[in-house]
Short mmCIF file of C-alpha atoms in Angstrom, two decimals:
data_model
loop_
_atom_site.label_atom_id
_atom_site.label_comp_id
_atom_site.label_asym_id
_atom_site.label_seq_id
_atom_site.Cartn_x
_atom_site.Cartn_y
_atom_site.Cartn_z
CA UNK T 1 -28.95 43.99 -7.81
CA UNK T 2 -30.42 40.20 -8.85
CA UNK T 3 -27.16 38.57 -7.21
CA UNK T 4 -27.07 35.87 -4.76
CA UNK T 5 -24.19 36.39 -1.87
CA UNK T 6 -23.07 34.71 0.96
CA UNK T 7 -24.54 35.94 4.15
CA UNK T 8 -21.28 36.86 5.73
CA UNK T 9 -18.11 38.58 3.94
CA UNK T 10 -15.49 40.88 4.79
CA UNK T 11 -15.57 44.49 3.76
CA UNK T 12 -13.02 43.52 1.22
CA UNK T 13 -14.99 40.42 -0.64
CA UNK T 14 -17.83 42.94 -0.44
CA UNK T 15 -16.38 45.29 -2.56
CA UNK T 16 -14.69 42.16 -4.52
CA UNK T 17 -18.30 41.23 -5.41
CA UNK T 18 -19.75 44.42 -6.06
CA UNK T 19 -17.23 44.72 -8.58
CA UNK T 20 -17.98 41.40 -10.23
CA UNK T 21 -22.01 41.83 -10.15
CA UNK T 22 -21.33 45.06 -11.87
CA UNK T 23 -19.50 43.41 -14.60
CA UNK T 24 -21.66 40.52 -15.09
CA UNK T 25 -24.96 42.79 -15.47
CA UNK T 26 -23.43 45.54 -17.60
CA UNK T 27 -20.42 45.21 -19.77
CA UNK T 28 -19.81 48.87 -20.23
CA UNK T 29 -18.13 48.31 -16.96
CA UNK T 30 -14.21 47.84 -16.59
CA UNK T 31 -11.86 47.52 -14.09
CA UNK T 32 -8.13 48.70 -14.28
CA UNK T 33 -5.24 49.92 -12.39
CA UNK T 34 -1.99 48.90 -10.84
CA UNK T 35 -1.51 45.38 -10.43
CA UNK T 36 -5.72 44.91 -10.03
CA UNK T 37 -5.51 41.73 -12.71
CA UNK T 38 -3.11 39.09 -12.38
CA UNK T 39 -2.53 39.84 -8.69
CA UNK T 40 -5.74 40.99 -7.61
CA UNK T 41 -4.72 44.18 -5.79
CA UNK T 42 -2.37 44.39 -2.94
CA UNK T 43 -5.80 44.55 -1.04
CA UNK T 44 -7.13 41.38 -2.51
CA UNK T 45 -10.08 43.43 -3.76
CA UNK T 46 -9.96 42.30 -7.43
CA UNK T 47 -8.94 38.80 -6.80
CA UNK T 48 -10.20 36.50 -9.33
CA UNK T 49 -11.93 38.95 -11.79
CA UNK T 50 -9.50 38.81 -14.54
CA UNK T 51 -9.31 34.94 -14.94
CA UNK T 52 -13.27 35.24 -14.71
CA UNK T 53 -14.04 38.29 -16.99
CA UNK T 54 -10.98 38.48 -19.10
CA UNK T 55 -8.06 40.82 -19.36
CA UNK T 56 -10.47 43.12 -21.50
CA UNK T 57 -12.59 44.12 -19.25
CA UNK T 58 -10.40 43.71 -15.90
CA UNK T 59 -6.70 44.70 -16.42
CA UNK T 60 -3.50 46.22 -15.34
CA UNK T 61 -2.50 49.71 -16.12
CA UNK T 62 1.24 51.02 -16.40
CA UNK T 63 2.27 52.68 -13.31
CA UNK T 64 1.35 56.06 -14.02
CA UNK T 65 -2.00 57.51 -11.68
CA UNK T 66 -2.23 60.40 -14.35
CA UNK T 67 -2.63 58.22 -17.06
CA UNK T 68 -4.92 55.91 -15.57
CA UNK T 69 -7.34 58.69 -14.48
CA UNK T 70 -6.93 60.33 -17.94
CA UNK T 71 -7.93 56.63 -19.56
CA UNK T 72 -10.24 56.75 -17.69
CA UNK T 73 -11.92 59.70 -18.75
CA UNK T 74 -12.11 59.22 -22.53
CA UNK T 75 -13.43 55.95 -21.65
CA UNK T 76 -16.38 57.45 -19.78
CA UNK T 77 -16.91 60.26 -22.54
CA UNK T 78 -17.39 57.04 -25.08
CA UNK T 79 -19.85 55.44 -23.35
CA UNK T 80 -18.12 53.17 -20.99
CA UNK T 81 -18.15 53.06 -16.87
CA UNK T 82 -14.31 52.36 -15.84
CA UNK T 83 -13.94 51.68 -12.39
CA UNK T 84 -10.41 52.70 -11.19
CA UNK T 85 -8.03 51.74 -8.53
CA UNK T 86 -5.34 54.13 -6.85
CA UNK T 87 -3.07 51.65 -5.44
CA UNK T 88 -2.87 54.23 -2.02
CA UNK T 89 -4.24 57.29 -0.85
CA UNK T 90 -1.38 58.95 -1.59
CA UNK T 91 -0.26 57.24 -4.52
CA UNK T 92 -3.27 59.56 -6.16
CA UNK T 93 -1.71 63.03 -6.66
CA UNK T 94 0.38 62.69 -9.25
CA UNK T 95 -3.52 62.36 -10.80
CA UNK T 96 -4.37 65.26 -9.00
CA UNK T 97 -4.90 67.88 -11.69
CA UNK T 98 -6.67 65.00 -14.44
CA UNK T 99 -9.00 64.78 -11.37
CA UNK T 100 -9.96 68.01 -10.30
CA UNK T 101 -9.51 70.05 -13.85
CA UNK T 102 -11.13 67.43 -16.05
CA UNK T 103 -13.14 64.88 -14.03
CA UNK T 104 -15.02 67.23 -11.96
CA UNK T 105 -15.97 69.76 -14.34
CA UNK T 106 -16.03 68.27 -17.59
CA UNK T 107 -20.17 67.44 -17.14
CA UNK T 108 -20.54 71.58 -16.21
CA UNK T 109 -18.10 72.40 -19.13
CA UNK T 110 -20.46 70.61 -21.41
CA UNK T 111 -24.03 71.97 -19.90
CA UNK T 112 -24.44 68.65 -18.96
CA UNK T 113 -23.96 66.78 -22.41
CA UNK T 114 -21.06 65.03 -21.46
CA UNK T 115 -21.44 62.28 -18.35
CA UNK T 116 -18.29 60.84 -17.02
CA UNK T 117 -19.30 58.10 -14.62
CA UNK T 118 -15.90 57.44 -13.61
CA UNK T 119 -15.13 55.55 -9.91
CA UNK T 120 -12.63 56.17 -8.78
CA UNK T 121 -11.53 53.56 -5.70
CA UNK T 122 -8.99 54.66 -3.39
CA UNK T 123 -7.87 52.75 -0.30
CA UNK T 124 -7.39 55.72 2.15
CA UNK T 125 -6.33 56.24 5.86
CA UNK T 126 -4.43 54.13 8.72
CA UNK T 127 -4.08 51.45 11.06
CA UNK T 128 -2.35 48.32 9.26
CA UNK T 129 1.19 49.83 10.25
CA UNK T 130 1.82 51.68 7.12
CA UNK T 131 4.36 54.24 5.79
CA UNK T 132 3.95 57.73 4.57
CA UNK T 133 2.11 57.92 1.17
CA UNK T 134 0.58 54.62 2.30
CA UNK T 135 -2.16 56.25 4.81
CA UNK T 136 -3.03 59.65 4.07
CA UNK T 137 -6.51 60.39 4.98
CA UNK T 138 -7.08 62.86 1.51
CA UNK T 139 -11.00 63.06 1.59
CA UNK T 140 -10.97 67.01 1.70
CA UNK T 141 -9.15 67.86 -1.64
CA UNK T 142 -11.73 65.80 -3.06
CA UNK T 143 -14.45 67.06 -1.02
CA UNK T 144 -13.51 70.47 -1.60
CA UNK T 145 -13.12 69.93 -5.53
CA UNK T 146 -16.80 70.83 -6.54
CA UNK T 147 -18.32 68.26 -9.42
CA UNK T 148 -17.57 64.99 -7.26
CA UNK T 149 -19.15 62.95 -5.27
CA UNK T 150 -17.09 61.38 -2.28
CA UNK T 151 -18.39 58.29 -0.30
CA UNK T 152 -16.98 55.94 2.13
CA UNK T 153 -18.72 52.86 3.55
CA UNK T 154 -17.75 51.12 7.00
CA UNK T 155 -19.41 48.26 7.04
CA UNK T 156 -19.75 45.69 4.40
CA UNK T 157 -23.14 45.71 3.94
CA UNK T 158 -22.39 49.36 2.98
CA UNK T 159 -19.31 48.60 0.87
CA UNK T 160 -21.40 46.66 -1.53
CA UNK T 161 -24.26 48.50 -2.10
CA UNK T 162 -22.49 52.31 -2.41
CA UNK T 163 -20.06 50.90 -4.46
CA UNK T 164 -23.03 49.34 -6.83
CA UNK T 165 -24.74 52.51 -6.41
CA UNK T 166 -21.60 54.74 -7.26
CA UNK T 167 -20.89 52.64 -10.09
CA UNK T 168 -24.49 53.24 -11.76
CA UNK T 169 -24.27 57.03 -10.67
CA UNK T 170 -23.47 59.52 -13.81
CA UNK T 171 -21.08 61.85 -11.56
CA UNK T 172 -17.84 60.77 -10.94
CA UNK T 173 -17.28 59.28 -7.80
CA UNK T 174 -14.35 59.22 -4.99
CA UNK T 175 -14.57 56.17 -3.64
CA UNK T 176 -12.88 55.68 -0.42
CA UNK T 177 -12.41 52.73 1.26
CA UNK T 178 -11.13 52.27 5.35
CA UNK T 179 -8.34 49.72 4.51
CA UNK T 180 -7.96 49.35 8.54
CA UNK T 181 -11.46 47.49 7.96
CA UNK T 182 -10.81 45.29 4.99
CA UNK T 183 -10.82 42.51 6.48
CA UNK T 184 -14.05 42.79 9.35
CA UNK T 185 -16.78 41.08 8.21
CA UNK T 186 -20.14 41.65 8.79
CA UNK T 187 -24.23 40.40 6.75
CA UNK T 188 -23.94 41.31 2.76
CA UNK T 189 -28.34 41.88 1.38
CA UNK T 190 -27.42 42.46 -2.13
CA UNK T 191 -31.37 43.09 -2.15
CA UNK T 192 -30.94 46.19 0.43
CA UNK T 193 -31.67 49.04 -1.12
CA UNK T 194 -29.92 52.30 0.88
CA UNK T 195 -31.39 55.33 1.82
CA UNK T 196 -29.18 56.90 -1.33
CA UNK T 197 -25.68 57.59 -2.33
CA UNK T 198 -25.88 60.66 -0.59
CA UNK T 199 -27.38 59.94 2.88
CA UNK T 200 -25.97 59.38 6.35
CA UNK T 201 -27.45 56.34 8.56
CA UNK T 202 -27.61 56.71 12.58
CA UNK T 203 -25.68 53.65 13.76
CA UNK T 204 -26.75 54.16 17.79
CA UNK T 205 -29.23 55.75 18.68
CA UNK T 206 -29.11 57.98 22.28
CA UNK T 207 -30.22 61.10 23.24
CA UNK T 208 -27.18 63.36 24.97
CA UNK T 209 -24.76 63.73 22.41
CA UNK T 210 -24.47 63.43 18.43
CA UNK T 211 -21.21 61.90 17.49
CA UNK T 212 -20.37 61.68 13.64
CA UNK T 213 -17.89 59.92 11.98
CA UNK T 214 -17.29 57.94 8.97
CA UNK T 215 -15.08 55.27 7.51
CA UNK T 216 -12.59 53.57 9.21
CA UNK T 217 -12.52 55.48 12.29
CA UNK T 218 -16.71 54.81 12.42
CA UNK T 219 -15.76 51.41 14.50
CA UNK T 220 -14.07 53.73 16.87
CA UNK T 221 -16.46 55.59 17.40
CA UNK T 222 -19.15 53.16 18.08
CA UNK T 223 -16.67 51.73 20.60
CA UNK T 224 -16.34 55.08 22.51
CA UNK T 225 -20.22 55.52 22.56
CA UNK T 226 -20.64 51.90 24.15
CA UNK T 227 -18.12 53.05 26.51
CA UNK T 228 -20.22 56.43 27.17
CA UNK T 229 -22.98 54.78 28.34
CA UNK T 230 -21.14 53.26 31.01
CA UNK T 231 -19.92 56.80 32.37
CA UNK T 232 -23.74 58.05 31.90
CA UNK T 233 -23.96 59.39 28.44
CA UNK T 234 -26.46 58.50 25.97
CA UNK T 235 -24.53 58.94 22.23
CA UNK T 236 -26.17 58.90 19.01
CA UNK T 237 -23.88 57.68 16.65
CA UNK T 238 -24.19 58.98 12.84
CA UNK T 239 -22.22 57.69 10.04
CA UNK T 240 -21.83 60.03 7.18
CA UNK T 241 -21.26 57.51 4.37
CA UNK T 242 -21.36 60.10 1.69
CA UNK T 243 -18.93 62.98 2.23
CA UNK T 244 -20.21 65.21 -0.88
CA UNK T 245 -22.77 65.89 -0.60
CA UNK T 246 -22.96 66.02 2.86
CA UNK T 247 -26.50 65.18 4.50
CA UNK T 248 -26.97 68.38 6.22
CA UNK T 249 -30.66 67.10 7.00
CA UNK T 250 -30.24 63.86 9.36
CA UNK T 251 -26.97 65.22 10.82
CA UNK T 252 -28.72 67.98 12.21
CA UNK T 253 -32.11 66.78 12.93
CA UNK T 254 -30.38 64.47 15.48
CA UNK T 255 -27.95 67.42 16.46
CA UNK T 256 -31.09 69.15 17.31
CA UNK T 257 -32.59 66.75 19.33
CA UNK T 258 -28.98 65.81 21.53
CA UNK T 259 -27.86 69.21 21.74
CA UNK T 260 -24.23 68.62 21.58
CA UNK T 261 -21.80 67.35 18.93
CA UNK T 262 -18.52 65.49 18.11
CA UNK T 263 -16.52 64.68 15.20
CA UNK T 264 -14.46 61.89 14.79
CA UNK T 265 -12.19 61.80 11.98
CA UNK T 266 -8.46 60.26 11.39
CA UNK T 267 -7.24 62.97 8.73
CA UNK T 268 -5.39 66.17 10.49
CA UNK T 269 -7.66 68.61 12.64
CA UNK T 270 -6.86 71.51 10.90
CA UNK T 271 -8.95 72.48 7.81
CA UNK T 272 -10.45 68.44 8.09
CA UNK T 273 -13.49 67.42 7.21
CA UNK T 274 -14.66 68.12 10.56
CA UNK T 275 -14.10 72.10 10.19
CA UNK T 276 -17.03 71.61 7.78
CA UNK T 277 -19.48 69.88 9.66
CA UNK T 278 -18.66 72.09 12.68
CA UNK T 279 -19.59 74.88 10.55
CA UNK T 280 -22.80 73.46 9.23
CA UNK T 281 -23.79 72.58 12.37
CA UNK T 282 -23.28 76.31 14.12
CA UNK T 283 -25.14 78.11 11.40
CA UNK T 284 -27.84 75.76 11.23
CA UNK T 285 -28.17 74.61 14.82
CA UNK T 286 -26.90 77.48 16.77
CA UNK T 287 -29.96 78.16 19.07
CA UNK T 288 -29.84 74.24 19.87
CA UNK T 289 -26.54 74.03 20.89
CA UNK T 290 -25.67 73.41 24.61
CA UNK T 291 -21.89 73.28 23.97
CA UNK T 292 -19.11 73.82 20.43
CA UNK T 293 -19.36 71.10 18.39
CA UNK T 294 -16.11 69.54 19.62
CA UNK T 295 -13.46 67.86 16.37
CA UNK T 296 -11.90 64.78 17.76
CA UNK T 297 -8.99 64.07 14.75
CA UNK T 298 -5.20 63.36 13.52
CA UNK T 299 -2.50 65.64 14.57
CA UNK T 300 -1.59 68.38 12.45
CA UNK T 301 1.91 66.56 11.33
CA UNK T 302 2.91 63.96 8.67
CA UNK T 303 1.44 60.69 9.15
CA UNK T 304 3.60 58.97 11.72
CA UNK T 305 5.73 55.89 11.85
CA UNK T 306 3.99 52.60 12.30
CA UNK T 307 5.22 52.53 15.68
CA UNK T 308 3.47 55.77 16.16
CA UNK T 309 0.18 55.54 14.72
CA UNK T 310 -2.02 54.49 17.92
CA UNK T 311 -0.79 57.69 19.25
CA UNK T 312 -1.78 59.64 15.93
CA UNK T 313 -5.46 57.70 15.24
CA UNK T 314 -8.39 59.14 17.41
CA UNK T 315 -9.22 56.59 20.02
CA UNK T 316 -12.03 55.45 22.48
CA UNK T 317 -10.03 57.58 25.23
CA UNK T 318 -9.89 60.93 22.81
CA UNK T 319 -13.22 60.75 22.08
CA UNK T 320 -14.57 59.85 25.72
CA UNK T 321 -12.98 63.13 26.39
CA UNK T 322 -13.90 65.31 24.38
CA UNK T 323 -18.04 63.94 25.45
CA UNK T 324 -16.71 65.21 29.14
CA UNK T 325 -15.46 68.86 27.68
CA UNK T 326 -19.56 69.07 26.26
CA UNK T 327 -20.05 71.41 29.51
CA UNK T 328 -22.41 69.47 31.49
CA UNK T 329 -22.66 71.10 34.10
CA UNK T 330 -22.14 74.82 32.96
CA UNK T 331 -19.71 76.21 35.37
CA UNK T 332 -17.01 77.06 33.03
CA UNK T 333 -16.28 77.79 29.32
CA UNK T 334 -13.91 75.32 27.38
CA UNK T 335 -9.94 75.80 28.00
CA UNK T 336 -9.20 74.62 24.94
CA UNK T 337 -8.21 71.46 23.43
CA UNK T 338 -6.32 68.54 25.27
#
């Protein structure tokens, strides 16, 4: 990563740049999907690589997510590194079965002969007033489909760098990006190296409570721990980054330390991505525990209506919340969730 960037871009022209570092210094990369050339994505992400690399290496696909996955894969299984875009979260199931029957286990199916480094970049989750199929938060049917790797970034610092590093990985790799934060920009070091495609970073440090989040509801959460402090509590803040694997080792080393945990996550509560972690966290930090690790998530329903989405999306108030359910004080067992 040789590349010289502008000190300050948005999560979006992150990405935007990865992408075109990646196909200046290796031209096994390509870039494809719905309306990514021409256009540039209805994110913006891919604006400008087409005129600059050519429509060979940076192109639109018919509108067909099974196809483009399935491309995708005899691409990788010649020797090329395709870099994909699902227009949506949602827009990614009719790819569903290319995904999790070929992608995932063709390297196991071959005893490792056969690499696919395939990524696979899908803009996931809510908050820009969206419509159903238009802000799903999908992480766990990729997380639970073994053979992947799924990461997320929420910063832009991070956004270049895992995408650069998912891009050079030989696994297959989700890629999922917080369109709420597209546009918040933060400091781009192209020279940063990160602690690895599959490690979590503490964000805050503090010494009560652990809470862990990722992606686009990460901002939230960093929010609700400033607004801890002021009501007394001291929260460490972790930020997954990689979803699969998850980084069993940091999250509960500080878990350890705090004694109580929350998750923060926008997809549904049920069966989320937080059941996981809460799990980890009881059979690996049960005699550390002064509370339940506490899951602080979407509703169980159908992603709203625009007009209902604040009420949906965990917020600085949820979150404070749940911190004040951690039994303090002991008198009293939890009555359940609010």
């Amino acid at each position: 990563m040789t590349a010289t960037l502008d000190t300050t871009l948005s999560l979006a022209g992150a990405l935007n740049r990865a992408l075109a570092d990646a196909l200046a210094e290796d031209e096994r990369v390509l870039v494809f999907g719905e309306d990514v050339g021409t256009l540039g994505g209805v994110f913006r992400v891919t604006d400008g690589l087409a005129a600059r690399f050519g429509d060979a290496r940076v192109f639109d696909s018919p509108l067909a997510e099974s196809g483009i996955v399935g491309t995708a894969i005899g691409m990788a299984m010649n020797g090329l590194r395709p870099v994909i875009e699902m227009q949506f979260d949602a827009f990614a199931y009719p790819a569903f079965e290319q995904i999790t029957s070929h992608l995932a286990k063709l390297r196991n199916r071959t005893k490792g002969q056969v690499e696919l480094p395939v990524v696979i970049r899908v803009p996931y989750g809510g908050g820009i007033g969206g419509v159903e199929h238009h802000c799903d938060s999908s992480e766990v049917y990729y997380t639970h489909t073994a053979g992947l790797r799924v990461v997320t970034p929420a910063t832009p610092d991070d956004a270049y760098t895992l995408l650069r590093e998912a891009i050079d990985s030989p696994d297959p790799v989700i890629f999922l990006e917080p369109k709420r934060r597209y546009w918040e920009k933060g400091t781009v070091d192209p020279q940063r190296r990160s602690p690895g495609l599959d490690k979590a970073v503490i964000r805050r440090a503090g010494s009560d409570v652990t809470l862990i989040s990722y992606g686009g509801a990460l901002g939230t959460t960093l929010e609700a721990a400033e607004a801890a402090a002021e009501e007394g509590y001291d929260a460490e803040v972790i930020d997954l980054r990689s979803l699969a694997p998850f980084d069993l080792e940091t999250v509960a080393a500080s878990v350890r330390r705090t004694g109580r945990a929350v998750v923060v996550h926008e997809a549904s509560r049920f069966c989320g991505y937080g059941a996981e972690v809460a799990a980890q966290l009881s059979e690996h930090c049960f005699h550390y525990l002064e509370a339940p690790v506490l899951r602080v998530a979407g509703f169980d329903i159908p992603y709203p209506a625009p007009n209902l989405e604040q009420h949906h999306l965990p917020g600085v108030d949820r979150i404070l919340d749940a911190i004040e359910r951690l039994q303090w004080d002991d008198a009293a067992p939890l009555d359940g969730e609010k």
